[in-house]
Tab-separated table of C-alpha atoms and ligand atoms in Angstrom:
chain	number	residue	atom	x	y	z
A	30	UNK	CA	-0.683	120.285	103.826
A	31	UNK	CA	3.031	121.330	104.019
A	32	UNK	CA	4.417	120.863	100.759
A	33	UNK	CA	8.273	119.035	101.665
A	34	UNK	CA	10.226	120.388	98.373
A	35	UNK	CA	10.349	123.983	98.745
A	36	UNK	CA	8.929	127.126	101.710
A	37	UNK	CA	6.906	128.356	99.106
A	38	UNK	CA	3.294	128.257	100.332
A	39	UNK	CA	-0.532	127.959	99.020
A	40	UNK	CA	-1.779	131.276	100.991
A	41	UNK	CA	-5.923	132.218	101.534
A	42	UNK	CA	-6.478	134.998	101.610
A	43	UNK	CA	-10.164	135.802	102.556
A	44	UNK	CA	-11.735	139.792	101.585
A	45	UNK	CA	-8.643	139.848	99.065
A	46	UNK	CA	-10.218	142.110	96.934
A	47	UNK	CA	-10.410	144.911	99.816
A	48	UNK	CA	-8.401	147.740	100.315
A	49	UNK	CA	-5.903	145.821	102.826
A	50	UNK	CA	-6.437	142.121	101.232
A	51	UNK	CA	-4.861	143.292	98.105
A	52	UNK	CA	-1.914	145.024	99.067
A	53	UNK	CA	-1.070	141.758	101.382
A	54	UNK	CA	-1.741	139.543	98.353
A	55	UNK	CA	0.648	141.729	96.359
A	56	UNK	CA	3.516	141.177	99.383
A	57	UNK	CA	2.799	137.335	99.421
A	58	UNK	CA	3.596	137.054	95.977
A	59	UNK	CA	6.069	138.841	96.075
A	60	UNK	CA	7.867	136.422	98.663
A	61	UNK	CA	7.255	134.045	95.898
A	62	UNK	CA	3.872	132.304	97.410
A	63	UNK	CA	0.324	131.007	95.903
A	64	UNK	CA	-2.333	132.940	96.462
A	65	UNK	CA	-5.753	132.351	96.298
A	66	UNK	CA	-8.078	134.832	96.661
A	67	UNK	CA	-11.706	134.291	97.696
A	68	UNK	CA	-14.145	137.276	97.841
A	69	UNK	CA	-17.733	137.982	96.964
A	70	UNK	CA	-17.150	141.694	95.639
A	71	UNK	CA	-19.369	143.197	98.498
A	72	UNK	CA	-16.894	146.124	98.983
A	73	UNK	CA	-14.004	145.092	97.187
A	74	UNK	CA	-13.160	145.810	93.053
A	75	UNK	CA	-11.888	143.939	90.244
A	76	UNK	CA	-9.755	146.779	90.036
A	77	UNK	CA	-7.636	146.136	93.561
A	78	UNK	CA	-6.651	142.895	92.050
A	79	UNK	CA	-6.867	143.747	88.017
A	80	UNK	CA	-3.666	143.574	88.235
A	81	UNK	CA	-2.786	140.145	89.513
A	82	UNK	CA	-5.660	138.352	86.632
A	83	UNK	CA	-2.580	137.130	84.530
A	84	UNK	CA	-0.100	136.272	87.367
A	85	UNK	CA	0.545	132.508	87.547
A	86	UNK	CA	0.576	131.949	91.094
A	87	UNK	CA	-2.750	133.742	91.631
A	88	UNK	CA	-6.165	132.326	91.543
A	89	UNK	CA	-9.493	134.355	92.200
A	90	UNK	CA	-12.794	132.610	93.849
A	91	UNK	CA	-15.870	134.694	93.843
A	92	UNK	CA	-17.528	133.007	96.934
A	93	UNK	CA	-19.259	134.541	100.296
A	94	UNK	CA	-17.368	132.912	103.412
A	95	UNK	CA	-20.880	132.519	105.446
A	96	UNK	CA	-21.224	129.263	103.036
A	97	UNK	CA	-18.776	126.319	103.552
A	98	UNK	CA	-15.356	126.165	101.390
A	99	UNK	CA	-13.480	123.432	100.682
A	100	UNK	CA	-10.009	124.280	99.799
A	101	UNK	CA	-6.606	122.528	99.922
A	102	UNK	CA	-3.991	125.198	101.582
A	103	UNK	CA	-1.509	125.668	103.888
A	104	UNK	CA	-2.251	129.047	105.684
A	105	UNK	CA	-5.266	131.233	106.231
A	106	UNK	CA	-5.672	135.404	106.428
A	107	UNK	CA	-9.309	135.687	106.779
A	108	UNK	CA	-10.089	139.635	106.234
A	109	UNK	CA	-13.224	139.258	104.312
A	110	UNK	CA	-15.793	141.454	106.194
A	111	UNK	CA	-17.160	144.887	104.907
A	112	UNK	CA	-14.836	147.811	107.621
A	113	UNK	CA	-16.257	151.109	106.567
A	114	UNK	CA	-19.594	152.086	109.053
A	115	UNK	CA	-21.449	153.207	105.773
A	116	UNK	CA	-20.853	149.512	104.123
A	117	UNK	CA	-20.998	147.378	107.524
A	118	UNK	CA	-24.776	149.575	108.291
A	119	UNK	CA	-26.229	148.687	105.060
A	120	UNK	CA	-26.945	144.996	105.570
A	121	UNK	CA	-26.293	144.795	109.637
A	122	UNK	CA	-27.403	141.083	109.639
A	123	UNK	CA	-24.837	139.972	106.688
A	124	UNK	CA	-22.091	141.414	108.783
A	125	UNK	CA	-22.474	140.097	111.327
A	126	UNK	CA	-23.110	136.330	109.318
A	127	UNK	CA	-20.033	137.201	107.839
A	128	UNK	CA	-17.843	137.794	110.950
A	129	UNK	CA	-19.315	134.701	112.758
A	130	UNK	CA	-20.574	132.018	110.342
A	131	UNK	CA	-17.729	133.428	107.703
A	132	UNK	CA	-15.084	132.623	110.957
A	133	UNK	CA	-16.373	129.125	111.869
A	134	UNK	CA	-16.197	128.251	107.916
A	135	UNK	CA	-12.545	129.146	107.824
A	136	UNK	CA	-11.543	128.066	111.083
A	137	UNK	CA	-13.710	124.467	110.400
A	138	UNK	CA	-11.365	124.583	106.929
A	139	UNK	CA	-7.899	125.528	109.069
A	140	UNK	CA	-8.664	122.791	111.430
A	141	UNK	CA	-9.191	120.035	108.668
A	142	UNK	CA	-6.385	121.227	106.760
A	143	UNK	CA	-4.669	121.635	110.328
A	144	UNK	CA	-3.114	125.013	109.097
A	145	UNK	CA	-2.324	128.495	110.969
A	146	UNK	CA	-5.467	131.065	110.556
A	147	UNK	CA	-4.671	134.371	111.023
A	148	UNK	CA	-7.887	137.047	111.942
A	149	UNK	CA	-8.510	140.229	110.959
A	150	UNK	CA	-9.842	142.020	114.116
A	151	UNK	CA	-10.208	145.502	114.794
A	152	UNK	CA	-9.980	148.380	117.532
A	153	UNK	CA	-13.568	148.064	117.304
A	154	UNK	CA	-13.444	145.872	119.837
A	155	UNK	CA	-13.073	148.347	122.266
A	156	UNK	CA	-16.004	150.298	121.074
A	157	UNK	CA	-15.614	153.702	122.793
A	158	UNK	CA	-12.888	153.154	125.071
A	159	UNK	CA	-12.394	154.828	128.587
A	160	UNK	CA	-8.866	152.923	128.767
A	161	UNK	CA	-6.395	155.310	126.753
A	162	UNK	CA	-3.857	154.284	124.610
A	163	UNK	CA	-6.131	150.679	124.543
A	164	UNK	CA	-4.163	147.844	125.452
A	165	UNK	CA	-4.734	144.357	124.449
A	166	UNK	CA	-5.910	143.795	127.964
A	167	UNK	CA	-8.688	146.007	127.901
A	168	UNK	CA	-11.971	144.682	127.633
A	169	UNK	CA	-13.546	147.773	125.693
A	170	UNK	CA	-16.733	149.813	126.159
A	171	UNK	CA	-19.279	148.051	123.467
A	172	UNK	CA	-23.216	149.017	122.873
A	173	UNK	CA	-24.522	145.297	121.785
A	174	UNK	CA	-27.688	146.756	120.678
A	175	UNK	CA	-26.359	150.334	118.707
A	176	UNK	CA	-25.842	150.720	115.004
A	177	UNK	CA	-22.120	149.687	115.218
A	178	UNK	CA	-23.112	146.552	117.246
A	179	UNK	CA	-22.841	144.176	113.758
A	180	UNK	CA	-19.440	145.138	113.028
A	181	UNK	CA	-18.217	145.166	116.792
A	182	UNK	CA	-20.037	142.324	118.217
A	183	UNK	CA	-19.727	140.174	115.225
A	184	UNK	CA	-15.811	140.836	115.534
A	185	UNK	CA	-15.560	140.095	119.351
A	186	UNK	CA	-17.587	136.990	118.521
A	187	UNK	CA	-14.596	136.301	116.336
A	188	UNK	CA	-12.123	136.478	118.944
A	189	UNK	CA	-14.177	134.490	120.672
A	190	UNK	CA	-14.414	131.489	117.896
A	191	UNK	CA	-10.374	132.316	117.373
A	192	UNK	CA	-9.280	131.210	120.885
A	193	UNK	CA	-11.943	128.626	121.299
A	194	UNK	CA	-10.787	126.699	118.495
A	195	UNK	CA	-7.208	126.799	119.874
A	196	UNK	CA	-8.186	125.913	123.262
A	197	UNK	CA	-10.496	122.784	122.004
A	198	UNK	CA	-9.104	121.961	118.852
A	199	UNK	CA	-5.363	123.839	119.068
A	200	UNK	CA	-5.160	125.387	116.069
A	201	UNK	CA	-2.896	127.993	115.500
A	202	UNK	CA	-4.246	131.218	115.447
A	203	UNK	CA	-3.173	134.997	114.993
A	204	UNK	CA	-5.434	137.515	115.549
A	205	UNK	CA	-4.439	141.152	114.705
A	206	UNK	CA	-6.619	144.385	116.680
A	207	UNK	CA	-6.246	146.961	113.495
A	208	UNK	CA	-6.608	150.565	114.008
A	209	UNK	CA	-7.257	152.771	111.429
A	210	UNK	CA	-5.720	151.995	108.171
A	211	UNK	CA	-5.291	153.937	104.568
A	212	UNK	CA	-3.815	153.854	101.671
A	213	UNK	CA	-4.053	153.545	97.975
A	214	UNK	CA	-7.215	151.607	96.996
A	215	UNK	CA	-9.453	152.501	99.415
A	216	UNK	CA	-13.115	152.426	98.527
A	217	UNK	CA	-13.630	155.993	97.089
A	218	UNK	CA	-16.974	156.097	98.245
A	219	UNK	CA	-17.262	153.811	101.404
A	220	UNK	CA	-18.002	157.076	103.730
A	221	UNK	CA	-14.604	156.080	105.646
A	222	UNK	CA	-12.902	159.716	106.595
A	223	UNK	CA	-9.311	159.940	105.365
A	224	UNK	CA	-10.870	158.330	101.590
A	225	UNK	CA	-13.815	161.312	102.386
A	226	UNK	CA	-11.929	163.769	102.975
A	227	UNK	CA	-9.443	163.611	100.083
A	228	UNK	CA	-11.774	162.985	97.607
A	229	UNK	CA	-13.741	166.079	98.654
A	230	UNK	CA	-10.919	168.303	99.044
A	231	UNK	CA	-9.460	167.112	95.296
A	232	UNK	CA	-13.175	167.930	94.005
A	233	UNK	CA	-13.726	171.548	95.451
A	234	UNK	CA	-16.521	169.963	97.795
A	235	UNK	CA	-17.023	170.775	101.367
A	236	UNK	CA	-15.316	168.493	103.887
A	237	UNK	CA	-17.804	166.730	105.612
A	238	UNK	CA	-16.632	166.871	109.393
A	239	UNK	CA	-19.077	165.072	111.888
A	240	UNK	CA	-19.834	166.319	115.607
A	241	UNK	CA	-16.992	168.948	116.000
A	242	UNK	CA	-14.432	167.340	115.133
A	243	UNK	CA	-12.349	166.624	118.574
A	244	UNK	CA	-12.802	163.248	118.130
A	245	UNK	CA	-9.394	161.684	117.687
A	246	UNK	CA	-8.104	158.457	115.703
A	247	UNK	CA	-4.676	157.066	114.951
A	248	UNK	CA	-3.942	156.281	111.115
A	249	UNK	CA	-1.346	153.696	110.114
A	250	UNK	CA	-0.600	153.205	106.655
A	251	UNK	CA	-1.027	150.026	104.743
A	252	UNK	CA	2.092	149.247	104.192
A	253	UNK	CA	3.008	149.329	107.666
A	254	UNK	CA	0.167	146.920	108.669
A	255	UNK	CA	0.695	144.540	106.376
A	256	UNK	CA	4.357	144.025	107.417
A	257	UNK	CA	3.041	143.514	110.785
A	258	UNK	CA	0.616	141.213	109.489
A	259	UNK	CA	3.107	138.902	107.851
A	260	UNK	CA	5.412	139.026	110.887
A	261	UNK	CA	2.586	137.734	113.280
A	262	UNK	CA	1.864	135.122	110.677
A	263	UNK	CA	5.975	134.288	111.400
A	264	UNK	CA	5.742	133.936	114.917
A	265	UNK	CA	5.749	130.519	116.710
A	266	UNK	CA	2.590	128.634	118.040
A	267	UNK	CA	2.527	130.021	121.666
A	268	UNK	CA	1.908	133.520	119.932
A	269	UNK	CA	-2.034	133.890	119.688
A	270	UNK	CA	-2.323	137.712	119.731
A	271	UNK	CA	-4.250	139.723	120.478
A	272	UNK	CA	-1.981	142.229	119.014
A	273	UNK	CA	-2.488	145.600	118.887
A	274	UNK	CA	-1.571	146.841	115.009
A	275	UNK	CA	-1.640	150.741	114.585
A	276	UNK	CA	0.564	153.841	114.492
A	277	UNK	CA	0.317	155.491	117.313
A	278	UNK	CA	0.242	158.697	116.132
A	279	UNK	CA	-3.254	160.626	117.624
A	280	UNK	CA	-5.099	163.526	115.516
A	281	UNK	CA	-8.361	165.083	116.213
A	282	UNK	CA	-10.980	164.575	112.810
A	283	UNK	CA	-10.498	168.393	112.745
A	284	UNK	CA	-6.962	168.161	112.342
A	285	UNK	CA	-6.615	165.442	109.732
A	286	UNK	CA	-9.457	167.864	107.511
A	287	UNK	CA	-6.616	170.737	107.603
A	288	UNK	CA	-4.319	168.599	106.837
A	289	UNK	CA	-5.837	167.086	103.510
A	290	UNK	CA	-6.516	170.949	102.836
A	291	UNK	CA	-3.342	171.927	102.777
A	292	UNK	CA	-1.651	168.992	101.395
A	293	UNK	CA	-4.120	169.307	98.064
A	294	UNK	CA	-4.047	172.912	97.974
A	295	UNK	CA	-7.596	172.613	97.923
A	296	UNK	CA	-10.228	175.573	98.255
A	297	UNK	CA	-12.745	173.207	100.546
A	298	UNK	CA	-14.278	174.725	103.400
A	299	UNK	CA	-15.433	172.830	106.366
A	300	UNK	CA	-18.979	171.776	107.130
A	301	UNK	CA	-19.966	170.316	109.843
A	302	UNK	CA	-22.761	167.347	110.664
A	303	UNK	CA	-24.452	165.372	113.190
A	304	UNK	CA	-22.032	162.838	115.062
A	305	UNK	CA	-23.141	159.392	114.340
A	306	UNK	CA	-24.322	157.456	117.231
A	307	UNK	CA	-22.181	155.823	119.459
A	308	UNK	CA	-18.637	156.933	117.500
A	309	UNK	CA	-15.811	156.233	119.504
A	310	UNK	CA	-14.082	160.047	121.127
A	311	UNK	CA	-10.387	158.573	121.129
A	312	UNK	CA	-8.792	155.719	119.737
A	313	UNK	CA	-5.075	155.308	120.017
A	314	UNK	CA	-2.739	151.946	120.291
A	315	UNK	CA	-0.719	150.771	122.712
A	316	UNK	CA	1.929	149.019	120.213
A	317	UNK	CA	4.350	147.341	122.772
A	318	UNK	CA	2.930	144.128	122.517
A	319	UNK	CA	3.561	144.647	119.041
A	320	UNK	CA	7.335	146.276	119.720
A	321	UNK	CA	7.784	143.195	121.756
A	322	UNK	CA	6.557	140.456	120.165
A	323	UNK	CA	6.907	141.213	116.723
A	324	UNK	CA	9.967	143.830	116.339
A	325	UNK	CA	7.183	146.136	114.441
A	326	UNK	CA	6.432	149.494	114.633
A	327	UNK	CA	4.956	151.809	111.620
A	328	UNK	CA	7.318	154.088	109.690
A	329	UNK	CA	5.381	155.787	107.597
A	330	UNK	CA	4.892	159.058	108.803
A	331	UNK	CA	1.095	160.314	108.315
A	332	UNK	CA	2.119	163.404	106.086
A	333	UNK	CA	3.898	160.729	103.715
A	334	UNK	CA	0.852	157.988	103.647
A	335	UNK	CA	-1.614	160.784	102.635
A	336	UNK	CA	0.957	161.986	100.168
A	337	UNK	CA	0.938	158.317	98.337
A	338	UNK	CA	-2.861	158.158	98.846
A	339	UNK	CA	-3.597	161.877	97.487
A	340	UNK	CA	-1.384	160.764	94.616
A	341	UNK	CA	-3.694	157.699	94.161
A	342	UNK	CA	-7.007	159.349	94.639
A	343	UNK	CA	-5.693	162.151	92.106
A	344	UNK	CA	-5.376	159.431	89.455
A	345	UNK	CA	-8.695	157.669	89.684
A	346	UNK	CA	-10.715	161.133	89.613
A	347	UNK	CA	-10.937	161.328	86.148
A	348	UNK	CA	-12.473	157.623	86.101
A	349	UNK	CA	-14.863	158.438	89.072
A	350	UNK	CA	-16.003	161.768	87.354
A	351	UNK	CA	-16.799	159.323	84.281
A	352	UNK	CA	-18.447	156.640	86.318
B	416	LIG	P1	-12.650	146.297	102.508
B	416	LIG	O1	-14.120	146.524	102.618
B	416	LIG	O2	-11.901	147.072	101.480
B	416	LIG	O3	-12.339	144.770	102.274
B	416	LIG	C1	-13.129	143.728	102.760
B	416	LIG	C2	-13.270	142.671	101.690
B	416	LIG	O4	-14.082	141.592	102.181
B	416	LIG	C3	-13.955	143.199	100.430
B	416	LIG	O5	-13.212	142.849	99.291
B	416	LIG	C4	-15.310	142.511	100.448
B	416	LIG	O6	-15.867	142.339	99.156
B	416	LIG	C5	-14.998	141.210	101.157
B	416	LIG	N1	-16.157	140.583	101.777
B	416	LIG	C6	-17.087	141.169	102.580
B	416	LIG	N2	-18.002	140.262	102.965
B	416	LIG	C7	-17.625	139.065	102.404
B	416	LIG	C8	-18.164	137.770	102.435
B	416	LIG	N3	-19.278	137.475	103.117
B	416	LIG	N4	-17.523	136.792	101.742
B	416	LIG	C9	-16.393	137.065	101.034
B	416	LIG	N5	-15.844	138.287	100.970
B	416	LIG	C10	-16.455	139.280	101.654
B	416	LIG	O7	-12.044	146.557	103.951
B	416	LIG	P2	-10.530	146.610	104.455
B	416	LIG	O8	-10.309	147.945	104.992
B	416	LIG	O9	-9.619	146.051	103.429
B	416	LIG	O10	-10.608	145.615	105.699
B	416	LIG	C11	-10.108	144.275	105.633
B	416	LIG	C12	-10.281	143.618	106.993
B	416	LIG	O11	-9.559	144.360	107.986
B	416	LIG	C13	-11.735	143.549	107.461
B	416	LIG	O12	-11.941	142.319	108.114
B	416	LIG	C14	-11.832	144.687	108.449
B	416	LIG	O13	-12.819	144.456	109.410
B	416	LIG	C15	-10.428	144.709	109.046
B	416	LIG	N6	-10.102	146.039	109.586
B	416	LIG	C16	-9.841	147.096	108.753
B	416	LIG	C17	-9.543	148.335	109.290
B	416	LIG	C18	-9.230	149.531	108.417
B	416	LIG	O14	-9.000	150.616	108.952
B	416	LIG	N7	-9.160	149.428	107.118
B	416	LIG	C19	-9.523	148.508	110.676
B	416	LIG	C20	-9.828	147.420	111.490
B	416	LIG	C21	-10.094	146.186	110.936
B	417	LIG	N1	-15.889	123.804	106.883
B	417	LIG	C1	-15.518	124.337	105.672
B	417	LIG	N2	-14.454	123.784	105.027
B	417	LIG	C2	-13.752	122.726	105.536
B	417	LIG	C3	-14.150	122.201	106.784
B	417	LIG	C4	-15.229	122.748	107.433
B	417	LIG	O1	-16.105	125.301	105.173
B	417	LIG	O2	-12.802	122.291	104.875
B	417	LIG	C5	-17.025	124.401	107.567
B	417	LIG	C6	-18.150	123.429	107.771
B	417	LIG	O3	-19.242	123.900	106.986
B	417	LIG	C7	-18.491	123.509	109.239
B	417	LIG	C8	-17.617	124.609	109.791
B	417	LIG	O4	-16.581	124.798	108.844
B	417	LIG	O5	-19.836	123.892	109.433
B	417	LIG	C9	-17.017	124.293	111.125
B	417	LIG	O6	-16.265	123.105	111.022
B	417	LIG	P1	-16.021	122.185	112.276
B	417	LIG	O7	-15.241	120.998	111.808
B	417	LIG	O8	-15.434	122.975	113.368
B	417	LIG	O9	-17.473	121.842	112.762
B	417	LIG	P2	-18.513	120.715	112.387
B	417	LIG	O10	-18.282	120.341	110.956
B	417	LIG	O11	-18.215	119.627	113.330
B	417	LIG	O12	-19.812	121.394	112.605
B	418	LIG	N1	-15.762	161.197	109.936
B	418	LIG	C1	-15.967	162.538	109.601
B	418	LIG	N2	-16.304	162.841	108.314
B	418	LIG	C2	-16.419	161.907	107.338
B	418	LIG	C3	-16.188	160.549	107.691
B	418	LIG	C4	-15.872	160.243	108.989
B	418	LIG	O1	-15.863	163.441	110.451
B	418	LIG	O2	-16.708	162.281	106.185
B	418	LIG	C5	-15.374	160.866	111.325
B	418	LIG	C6	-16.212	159.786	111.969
B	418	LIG	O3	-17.371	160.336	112.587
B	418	LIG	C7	-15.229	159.215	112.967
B	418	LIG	C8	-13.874	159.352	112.283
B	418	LIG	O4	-14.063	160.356	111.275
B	418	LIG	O5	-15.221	159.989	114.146
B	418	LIG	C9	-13.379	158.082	111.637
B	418	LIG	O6	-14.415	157.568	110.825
B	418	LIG	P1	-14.262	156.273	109.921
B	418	LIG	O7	-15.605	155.974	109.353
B	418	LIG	O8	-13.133	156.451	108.966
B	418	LIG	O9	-13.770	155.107	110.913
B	418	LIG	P2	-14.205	154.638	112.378
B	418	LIG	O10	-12.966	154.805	113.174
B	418	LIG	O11	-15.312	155.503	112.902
B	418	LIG	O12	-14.639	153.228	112.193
């Protein structure tokens, strides 16, 4: 439904209300675009997108993706799927209806509306990977049956939706593999560790570290992700992804919890707890896809994002400690 007059766009964006959903809303109307945002306030606030309630090119639709939607628009991001393991564990069957059922909805309303859908994959796909840095071409290292199985399998099901669709029907998809992401509006209490670990080190609590801590993970901040997410959305047809979206920057669990220590001058010590089943050792991208294809890389160094997002977290205490 191109509109002929002008490049400004109707945008979906599905899971707006999220942590990442809102800060790409904010950058697509910024560029002078529609939004609509549809979102059933699972894991996402009124407060991520409090600020967009009197904007006149934004809409909000409180509406769960597993159920059909009938919109008029002319591009799809279609994020709306609980990410942290504490939130994607508590209803395992409604994740993975809303990875699969909430895909075929929006990819049965992108082909109708014959409009590019972009997807909102993960790293998860490679479950605990033996291939390190993980490149798009690796297949991964899944449990189907484990705790984590809703949010990986339901994702990889996805992908597999994603590229069927294009090879049956040929839409135009985009599917992004995010690593680890943070930033400012992150669920304070959705168990995920850089949003732990701050909010524990601001409070004088113990940071919680699980297993000993070696594990590793790459953090890119959500700034940097959502420019790469806009720039994939810019690319022609032929480009399908899978792309790779992460910084590659690798630090052990241990590591990060000094980190946040020192950066809050906090007095927290460390405690440590059972690993949960089947969490990934490493995780790391291999971004040249991503060099390649998309001129991206991140460039916000880690000590800066956790800057902006201690600054954040700092602000909503008093409002938590309320709560
Ligand atoms: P988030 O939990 O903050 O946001 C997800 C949003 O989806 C929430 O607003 C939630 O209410 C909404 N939602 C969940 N189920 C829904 C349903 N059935 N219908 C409508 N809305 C629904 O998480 P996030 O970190 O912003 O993640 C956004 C997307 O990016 C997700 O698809 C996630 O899997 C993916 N991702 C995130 C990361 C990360 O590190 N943050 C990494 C890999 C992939
Ligand atoms: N769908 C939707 N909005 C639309 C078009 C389709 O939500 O504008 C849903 C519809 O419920 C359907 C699904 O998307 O079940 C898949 O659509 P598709 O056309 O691929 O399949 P079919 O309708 O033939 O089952
Ligand atoms: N983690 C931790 N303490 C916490 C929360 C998480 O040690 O309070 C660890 C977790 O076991 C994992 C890593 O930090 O090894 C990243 O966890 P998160 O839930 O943020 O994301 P994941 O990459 O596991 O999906």
């Amino acid at each position: 439904m191109a509109r002929l007059y002008d490049s400004r766009k109707r945008i979906l964006v599905t899971g707006g209300a999220g942590f990442i959903g809102s800060h790409l809303m904010d950058r697509l109307l910024d560029q002078g675009h529609d939004v609509i945002c549809v979102d059933n306030l699972f894991t996402g606030t009124k407060r991520n997108i409090d600020h967009l309630h009197t904007h006149p090119r934004f809409e909000f639709l409180r509406h769960d993706v597993t159920f059909p939607l009938y919109l008029e628009v002319d591009e799809i991001y279609n994020l709306a799927c609980p990410a942290s393991p504490v939130h994607y564990q508590h209803d395992p069957v409604q994740t993975t209806k809303t990875s699969v059922h909430g895909a075929i909805n929006m990819l049965g309303l992108a082909k109708r509306l014959k409009c590019k859908i972009f997807q909102a994959s993960t790293s998860e796909v490679y479950g605990d990977p033996v291939v390190h840095p993980q490149t798009e071409d690796y297949w991964g290292n899944v449990n189907p049956i484990g705790p984590r199985s809703c949010y990986d399998e339901g994702k990889r099901c996805a992908e597999t939706l994603f590229f069927d669709y294009h090879r049956q029907h040929g839409l135009e998809i985009k599917v992004a593999r995010i690593f680890n992401t943070y930033g400012p509006r992150m669920h304070h209490a959705d168990g995920r560790v850089v949003s732990n670990f701050i909010v524990q080190a601001l409070l004088g609590d113990p940071i919680t570290i699980y297993g000993d801590g070696s594990q590793t993970r790459s953090f890119c901040y959500v700034d940097d992700l959502v420019e790469g997410f806009l720039r994939l959305m810019e690319t022609g047809r032929e480009e399908t992804g899978p792309i790779n979206l992460g910084n590659p920057g690798e630090f052990t669990i241990r590591a990060l919890a000094e980190k946040v220590i020192e950066m809050t001058g906090s007095r927290s010590t460390l405690v440590f707890h059972n690993l949960p089943q089947d969490d990934p050792k490493q995780r790391k991208p291999d971004i040249s896809r991503a060099k390649a294809a998309l001129d991206w890389e991140p460039t916000v160094a880690l000590e800066e994002g956790l800057s902006r997002t201690i600054a954040y977290f700092n602000a909503l205490l008093p409002t938590l400690k309320v709560a």
